[in-house]
Short mmCIF file of C-alpha atoms and ligand atoms in Angstrom, two decimals:
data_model
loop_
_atom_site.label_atom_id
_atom_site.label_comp_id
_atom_site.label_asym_id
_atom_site.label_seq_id
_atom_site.Cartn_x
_atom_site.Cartn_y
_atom_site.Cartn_z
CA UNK W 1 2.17 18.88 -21.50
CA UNK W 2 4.10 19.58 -18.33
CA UNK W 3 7.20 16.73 -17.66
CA UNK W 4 6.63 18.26 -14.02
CA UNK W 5 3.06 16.63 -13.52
CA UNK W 6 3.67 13.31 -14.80
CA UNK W 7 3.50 10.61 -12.98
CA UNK W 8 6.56 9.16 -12.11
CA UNK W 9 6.60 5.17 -11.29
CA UNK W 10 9.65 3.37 -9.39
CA UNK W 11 9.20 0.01 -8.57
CA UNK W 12 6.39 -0.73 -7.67
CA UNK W 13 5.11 2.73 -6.56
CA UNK W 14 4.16 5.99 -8.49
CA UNK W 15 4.37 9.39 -6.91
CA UNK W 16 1.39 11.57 -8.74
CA UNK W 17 3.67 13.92 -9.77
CA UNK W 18 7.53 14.93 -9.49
CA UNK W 19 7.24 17.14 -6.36
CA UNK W 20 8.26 16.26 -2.76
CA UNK W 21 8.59 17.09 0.76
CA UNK W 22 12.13 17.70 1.40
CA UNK W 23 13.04 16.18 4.69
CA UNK W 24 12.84 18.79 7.33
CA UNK W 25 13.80 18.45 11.13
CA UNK W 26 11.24 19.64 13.05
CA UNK W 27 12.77 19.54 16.44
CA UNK W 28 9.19 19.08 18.59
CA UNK W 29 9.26 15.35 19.57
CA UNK W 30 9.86 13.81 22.90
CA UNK W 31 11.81 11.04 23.09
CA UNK W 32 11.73 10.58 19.10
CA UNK W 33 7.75 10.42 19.14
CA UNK W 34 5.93 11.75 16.02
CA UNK W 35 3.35 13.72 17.55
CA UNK W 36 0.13 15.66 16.27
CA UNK W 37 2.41 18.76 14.80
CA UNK W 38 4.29 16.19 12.47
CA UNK W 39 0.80 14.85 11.32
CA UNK W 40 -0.03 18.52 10.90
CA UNK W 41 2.74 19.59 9.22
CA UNK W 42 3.23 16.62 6.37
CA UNK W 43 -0.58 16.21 6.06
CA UNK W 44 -0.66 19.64 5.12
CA UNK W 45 1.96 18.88 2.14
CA UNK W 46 -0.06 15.98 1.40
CA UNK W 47 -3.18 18.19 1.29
CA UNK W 48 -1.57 20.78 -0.97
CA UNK W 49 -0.77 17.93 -3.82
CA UNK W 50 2.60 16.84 -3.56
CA UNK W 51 3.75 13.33 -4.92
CA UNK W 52 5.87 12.19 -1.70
CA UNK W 53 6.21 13.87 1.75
CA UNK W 54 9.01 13.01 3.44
CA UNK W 55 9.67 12.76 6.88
CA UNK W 56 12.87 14.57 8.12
CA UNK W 57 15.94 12.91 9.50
CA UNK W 58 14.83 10.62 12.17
CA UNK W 59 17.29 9.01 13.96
CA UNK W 60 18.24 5.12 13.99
CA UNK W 61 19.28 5.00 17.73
CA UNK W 62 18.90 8.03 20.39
CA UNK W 63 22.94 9.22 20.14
CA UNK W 64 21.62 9.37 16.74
CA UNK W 65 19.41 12.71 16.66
CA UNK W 66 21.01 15.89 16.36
CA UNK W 67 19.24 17.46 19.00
CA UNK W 68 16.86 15.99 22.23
CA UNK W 69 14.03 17.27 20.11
CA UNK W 70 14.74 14.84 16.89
CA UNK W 71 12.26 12.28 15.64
CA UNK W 72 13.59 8.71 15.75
CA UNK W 73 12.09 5.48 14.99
CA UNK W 74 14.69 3.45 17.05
CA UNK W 75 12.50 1.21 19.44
CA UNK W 76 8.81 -0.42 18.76
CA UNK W 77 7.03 2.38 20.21
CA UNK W 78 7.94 4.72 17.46
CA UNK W 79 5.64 2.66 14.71
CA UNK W 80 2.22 3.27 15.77
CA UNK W 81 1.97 7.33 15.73
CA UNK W 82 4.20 7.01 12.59
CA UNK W 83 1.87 4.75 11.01
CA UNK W 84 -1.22 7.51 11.70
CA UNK W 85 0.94 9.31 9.72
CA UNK W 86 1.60 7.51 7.17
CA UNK W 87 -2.03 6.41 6.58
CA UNK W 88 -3.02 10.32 6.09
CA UNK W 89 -0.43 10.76 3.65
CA UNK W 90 -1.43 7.99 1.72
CA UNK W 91 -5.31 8.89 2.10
CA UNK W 92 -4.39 11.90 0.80
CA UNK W 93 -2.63 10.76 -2.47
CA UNK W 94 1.24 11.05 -1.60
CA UNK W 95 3.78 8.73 -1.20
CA UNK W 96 5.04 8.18 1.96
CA UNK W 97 8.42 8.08 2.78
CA UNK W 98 11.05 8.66 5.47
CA UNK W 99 15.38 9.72 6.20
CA UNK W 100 17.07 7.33 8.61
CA UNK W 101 19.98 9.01 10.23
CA UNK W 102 22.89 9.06 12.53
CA UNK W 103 24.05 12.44 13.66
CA UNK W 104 27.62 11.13 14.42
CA UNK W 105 29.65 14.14 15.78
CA UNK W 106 27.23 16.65 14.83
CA UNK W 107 24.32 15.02 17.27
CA UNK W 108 23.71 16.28 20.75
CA UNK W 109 23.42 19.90 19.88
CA UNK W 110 20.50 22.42 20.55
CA UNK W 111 17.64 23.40 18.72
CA UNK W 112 18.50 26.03 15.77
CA UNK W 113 16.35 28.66 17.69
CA UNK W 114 18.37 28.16 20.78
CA UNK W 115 21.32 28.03 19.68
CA UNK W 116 22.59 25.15 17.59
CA UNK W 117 25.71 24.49 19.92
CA UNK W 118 26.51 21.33 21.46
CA UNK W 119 24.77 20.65 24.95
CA UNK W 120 27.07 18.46 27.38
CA UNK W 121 26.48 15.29 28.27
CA UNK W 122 24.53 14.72 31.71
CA UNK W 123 22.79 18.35 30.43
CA UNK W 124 20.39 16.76 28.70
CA UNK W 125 23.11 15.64 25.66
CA UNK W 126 25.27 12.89 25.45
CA UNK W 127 28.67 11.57 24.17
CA UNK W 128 28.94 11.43 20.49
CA UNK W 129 30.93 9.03 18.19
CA UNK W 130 32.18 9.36 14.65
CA UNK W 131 34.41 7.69 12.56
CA UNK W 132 37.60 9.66 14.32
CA UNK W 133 38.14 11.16 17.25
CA UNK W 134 37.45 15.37 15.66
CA UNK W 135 35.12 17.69 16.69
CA UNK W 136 33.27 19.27 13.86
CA UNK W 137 33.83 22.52 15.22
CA UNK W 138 32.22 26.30 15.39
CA UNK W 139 29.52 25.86 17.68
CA UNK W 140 30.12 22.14 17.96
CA UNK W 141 33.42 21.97 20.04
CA UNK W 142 32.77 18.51 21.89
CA UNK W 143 35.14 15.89 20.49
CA UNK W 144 33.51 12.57 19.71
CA UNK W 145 34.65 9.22 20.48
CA UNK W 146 36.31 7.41 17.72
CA UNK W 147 33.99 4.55 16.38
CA UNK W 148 35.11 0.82 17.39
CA UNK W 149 34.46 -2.30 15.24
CA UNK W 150 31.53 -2.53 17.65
CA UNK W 151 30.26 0.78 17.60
CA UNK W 152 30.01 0.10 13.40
CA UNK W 153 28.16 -3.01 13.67
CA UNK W 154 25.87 -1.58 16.20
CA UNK W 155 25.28 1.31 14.28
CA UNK W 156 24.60 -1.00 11.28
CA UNK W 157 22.29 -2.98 13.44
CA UNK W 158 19.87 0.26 14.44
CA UNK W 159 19.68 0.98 10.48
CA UNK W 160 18.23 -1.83 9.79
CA UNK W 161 15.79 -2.36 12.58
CA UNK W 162 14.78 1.25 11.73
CA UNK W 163 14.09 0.05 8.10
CA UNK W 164 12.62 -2.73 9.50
CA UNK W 165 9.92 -0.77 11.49
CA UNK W 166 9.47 2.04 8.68
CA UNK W 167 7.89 -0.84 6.71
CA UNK W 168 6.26 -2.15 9.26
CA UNK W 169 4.88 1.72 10.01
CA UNK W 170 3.38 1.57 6.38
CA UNK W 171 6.18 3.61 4.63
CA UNK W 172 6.89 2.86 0.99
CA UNK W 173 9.74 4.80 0.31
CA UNK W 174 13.18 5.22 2.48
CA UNK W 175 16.06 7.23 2.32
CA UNK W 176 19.11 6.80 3.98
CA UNK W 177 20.98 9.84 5.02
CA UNK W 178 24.76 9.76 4.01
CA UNK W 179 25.04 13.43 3.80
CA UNK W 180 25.76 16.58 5.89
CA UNK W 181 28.12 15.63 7.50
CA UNK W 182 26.59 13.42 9.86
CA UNK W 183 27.78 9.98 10.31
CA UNK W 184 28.31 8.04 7.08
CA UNK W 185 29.19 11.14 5.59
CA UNK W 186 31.94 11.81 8.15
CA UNK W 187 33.01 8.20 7.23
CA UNK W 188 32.91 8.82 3.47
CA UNK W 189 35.11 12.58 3.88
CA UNK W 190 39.24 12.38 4.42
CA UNK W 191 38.49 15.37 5.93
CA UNK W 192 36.57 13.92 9.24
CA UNK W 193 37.64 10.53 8.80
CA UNK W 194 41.25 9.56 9.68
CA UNK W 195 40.78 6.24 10.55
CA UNK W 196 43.79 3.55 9.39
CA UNK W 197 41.93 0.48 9.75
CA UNK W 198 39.87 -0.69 6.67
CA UNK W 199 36.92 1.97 7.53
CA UNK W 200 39.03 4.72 6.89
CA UNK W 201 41.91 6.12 4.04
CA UNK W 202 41.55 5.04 0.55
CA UNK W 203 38.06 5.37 -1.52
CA UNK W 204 37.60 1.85 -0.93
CA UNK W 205 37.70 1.96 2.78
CA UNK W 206 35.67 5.31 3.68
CA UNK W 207 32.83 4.07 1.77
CA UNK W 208 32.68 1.00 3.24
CA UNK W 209 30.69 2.02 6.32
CA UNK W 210 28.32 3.25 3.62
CA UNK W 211 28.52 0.30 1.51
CA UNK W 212 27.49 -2.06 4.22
CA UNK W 213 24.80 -0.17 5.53
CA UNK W 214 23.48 0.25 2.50
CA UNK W 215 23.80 -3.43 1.65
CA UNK W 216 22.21 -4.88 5.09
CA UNK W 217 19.03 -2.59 4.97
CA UNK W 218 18.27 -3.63 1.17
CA UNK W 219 18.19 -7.09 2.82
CA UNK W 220 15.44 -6.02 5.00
CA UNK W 221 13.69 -3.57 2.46
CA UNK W 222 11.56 -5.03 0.15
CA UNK W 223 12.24 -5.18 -3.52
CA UNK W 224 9.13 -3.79 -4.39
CA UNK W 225 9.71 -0.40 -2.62
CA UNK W 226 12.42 1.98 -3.57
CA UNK W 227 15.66 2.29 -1.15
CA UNK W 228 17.13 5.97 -2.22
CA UNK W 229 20.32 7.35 0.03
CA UNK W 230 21.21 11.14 -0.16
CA UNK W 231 24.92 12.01 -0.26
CA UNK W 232 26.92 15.01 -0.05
CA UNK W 233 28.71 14.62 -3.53
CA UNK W 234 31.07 16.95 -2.76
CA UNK W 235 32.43 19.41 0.40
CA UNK W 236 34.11 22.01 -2.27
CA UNK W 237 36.97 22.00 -0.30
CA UNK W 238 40.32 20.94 -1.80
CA UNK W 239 41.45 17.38 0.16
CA UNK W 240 37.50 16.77 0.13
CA UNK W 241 35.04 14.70 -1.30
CA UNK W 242 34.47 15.10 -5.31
CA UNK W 243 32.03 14.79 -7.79
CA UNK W 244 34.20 12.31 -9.58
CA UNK W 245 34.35 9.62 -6.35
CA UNK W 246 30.78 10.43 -6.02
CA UNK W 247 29.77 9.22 -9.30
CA UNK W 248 32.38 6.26 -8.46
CA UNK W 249 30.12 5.37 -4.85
CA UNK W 250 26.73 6.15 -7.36
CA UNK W 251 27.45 3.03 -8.96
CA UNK W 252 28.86 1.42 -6.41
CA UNK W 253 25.68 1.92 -4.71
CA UNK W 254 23.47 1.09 -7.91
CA UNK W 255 25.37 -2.26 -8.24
CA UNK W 256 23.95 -2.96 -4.43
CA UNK W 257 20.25 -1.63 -5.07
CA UNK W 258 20.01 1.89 -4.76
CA UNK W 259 16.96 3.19 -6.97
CA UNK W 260 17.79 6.61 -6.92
CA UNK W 261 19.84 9.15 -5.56
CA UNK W 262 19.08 12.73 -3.63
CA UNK W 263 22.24 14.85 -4.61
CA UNK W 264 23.50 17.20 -1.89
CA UNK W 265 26.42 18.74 -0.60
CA UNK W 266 28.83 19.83 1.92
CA UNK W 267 28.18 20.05 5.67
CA UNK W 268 31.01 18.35 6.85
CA UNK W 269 33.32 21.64 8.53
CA UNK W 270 31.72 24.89 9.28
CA UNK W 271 31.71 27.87 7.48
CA UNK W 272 32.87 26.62 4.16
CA UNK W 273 33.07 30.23 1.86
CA UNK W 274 33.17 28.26 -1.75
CA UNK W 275 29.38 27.07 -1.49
CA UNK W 276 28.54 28.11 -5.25
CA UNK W 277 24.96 29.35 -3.27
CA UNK W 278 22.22 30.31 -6.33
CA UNK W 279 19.25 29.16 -7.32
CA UNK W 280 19.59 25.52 -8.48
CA UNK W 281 22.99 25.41 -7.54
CA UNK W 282 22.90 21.41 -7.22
CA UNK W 283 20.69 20.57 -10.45
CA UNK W 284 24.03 20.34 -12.78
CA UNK W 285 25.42 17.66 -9.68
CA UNK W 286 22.38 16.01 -9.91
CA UNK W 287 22.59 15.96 -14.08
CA UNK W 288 25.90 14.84 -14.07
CA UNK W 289 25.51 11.92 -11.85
CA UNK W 290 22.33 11.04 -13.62
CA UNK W 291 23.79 10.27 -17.16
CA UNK W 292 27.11 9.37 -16.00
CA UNK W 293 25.64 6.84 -12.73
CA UNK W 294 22.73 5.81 -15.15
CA UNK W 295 20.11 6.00 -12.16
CA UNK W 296 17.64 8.37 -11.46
CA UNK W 297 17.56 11.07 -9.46
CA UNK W 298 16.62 14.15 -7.33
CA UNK W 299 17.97 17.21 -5.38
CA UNK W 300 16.91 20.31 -3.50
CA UNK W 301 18.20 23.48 -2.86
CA UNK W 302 16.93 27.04 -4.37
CA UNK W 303 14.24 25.19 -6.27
CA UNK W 304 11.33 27.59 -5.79
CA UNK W 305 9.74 28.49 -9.25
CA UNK W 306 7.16 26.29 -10.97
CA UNK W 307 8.99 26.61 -14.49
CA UNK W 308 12.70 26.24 -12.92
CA UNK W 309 11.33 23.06 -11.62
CA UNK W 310 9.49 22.23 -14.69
CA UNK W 311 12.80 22.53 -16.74
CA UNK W 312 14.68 20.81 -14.34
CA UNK W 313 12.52 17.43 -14.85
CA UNK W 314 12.07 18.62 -18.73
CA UNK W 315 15.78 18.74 -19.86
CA UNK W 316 16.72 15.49 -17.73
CA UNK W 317 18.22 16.72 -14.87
CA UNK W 318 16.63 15.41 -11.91
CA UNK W 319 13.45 12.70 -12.07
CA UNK W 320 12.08 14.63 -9.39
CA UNK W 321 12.62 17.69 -7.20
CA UNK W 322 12.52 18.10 -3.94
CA UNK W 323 11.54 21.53 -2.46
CA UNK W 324 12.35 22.28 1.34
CA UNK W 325 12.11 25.96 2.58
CA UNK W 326 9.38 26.85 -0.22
CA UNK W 327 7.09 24.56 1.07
CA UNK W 328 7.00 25.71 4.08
CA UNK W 329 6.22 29.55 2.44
CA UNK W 330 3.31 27.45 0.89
CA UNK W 331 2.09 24.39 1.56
CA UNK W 332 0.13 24.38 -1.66
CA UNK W 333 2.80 24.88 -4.08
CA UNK W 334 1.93 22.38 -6.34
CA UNK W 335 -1.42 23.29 -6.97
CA UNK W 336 -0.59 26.52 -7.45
CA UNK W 337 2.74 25.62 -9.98
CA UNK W 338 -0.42 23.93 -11.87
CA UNK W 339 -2.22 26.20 -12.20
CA UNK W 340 0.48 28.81 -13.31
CA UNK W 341 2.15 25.86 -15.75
CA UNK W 342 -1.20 25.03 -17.20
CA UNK W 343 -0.69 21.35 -16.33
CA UNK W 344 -4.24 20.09 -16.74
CA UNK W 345 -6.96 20.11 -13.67
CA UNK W 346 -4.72 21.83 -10.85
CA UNK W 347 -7.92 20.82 -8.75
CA UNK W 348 -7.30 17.01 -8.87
CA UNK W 349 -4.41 17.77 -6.95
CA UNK W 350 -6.87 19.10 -3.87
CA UNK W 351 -9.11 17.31 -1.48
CA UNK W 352 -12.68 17.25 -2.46
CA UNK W 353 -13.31 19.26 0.33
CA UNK W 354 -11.22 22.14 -0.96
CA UNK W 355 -11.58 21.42 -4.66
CA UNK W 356 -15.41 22.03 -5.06
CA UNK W 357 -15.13 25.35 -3.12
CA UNK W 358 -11.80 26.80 -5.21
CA UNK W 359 -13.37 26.07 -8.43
CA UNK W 360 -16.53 27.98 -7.96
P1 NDP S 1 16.75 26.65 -0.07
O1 NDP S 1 16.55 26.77 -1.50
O2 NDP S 1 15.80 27.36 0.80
O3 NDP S 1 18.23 27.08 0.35
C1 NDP S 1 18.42 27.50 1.63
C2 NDP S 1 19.77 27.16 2.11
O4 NDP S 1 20.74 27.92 1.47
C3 NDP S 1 19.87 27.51 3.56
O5 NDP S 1 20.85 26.69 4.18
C4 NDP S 1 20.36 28.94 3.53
O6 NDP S 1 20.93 29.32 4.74
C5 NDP S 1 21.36 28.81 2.42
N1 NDP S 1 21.67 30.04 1.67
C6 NDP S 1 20.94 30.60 0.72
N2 NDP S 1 21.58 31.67 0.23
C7 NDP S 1 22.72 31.79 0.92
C8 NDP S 1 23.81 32.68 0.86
N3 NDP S 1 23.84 33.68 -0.02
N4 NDP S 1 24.80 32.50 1.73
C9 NDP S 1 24.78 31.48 2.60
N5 NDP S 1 23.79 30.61 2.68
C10 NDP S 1 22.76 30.75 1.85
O7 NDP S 1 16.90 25.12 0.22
P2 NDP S 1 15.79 24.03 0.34
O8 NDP S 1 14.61 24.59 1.00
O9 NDP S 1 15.68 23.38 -0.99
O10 NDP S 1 16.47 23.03 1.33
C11 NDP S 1 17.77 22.67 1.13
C12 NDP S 1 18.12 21.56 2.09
O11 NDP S 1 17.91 21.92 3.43
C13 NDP S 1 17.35 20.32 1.85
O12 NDP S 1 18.27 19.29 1.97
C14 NDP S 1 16.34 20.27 2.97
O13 NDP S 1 16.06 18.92 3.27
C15 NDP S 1 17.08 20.96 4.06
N6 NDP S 1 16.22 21.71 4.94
C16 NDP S 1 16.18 21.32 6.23
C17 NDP S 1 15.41 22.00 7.12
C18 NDP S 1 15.38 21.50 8.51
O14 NDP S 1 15.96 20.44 8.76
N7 NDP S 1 14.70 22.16 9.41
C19 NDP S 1 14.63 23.19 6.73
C20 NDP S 1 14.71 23.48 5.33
C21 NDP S 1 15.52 22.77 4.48
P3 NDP S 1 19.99 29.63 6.02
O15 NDP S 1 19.64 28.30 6.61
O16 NDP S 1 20.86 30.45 6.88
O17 NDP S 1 18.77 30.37 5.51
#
């Protein structure tokens, strides 16, 4: 019986089976809109069998999206064409959910196709702000303004109206990105945060910006649904973030409501040369913080094979994986790891539309 199929039930939702949607930029929305390609693209995923789809990094406030071309959900307008969304995915058996962001000092850049540098403000960028006054650097020279007690709370504030109007957009599941480097992850690193008020310097302080983020949207989302962040658990760089704090902030997290936790890495300099890069290279993280966090979890990165993601959920190290690049290759990727697993009517997964024709 395949561990990989099961359904797996948090709060009070159940994803079909333990495959999702890794959140994936797009970069093809004006002005943060979801348009038709969006509905394309995760209805497809949908279509294809996958337990959740979501939505990629969509920014809390516009000085929030990496590029001009970022989704965001950050005034009333954004709801409607999300909920279209939303209601396909959910027609078509997945969960629905969706990564609030803040891009911090790594917003206002180009598209990856053109370029991925920063674009000045008054070009069709803008200033940036992070937690100190650093550029990332590489292709991301422009120096962001250091983050006042204001600039936190208002940052705070767009978080939780965002959460506010995911629900109200018929999401069920929400993620809060704290990774990559962008802006809670700049505040959790002593490498991009060298702030000496309480937001910055000990363990304590640089996760407090995540703390209280975290805190204020579980006020607004409800119980019911699950409130997952994903966090760069380490930047494998000496003077970085560790596995050993991250398991610390796990908990911390847990205490405040978390339901689960997307394990990542890294992101927060360029060009870091100890990335362990392999296939699975973040299951072990994910294991780890699992057992030793007690709370369930899930990861990405160089999962690709139908029984390298079966063992992953089979030995207990993730409760379910996420798979980014692979389903783009193939949008039907859990049919097909069905099928090749043996994991009962591969079909059921399909929309009667397809499933009566590929069974013939
Ligand atoms: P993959 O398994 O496809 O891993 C791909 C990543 O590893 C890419 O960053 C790739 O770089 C890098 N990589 C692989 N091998 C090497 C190597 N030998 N040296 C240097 N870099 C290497 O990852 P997933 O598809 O599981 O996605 C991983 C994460 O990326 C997820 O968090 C997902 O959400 C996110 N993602 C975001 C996308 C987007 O926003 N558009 C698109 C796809 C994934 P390179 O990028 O140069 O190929």
């Amino acid at each position: 019986m395949s561990k990989l199929f099961e359904p797996f039930s948090i709060k009070e939702i159940t994803l079909r089976n333990r495959i999702a949607v890794s959140p994936m930029c797009q970069y093809c929305s004006n002005d943060g809109l979801p348009n038709d390609w969006h509905l394309v693209h995760l209805g497809s995923r949908a279509v294809g069998g996958a337990g959740m789809v979501m939505v990629e990094a969509t920014a809390v406030s516009p000085d929030g999206r990496i590029s001009p071309a970022d989704s965001g959900i950050y005034t009333d307008q954004h709801v409607e064409p999300f909920t279209k969304i939303t209601k396909f995915l959910k027609e078509h058996g997945a969960v629905a959910g969706i990564q609030i962001a803040h891009a911090g000092r790594k917003a206002s850049v180009r598209k990856p196709w053109e370029g991925d540098d920063s674009i000045d403000a008054g070009q069709d960028g803008w200033d940036t702000i992070a937690p100190s006054a650093i550029a990332f650097g590489g292709t991301i020279p422009k120096i962001p303004k250091e983050m006042t007690a204001t600039d936190i709370k208002r940052v705070q504030t767009d978080f939780v109206d965002s959460a506010r109007r995911a629900l109200a957009a018929g999401f069920d599941f929400l993620e809060l990105h704290f990774a990559h480097g962008y802006l809670a992850s700049e505040f959790y690193s002593p490498l991009s945060n060298k702030r000496t008020d309480k937001y910055g310097g000990s363990f304590d302080n640089r996760i407090r910006f995540l703390l209280e983020t975290f805190k204020a949207v579980r006020e607004v989302w409800p119980e019911r649904f699950p409130l997952t962040a994903r966090v760069s658990v380490t930047d494998w760089i000496e003077g970085g973030v560790t596995i050993e704090e991250s398991i610390e902030l796990t908990r911390l997290l847990k205490d405040a409501g978390l339901d689960m936790l997307d394990v990542s890495h890294g992101f927060v300099l360029p060009d870091v040369s100890a990335i362990p890069w392999g296939p699975g290279m973040m299951l072990p993280y994910a294991e780890r913080i699992r057992k030793e966090a007690e709370i369930p979890t899930t990861t990405s990165w160089m999962i690709t094979e139908p029984q390298q993601a079966e063992d992953a959920v089979a030995n207990g190290q993730v409760d379910v994986v996420m798979l980014g690049r692979e389903l783009l290759r193939d949008p039907y990727w859990p049919f097909h790891a069905a099928k090749s697993l043996g994991a009962g009517a591969a079909e059921d997964l399909l929309p009667v539309q397809y499933a009566r024709a590929v069974t013939k």
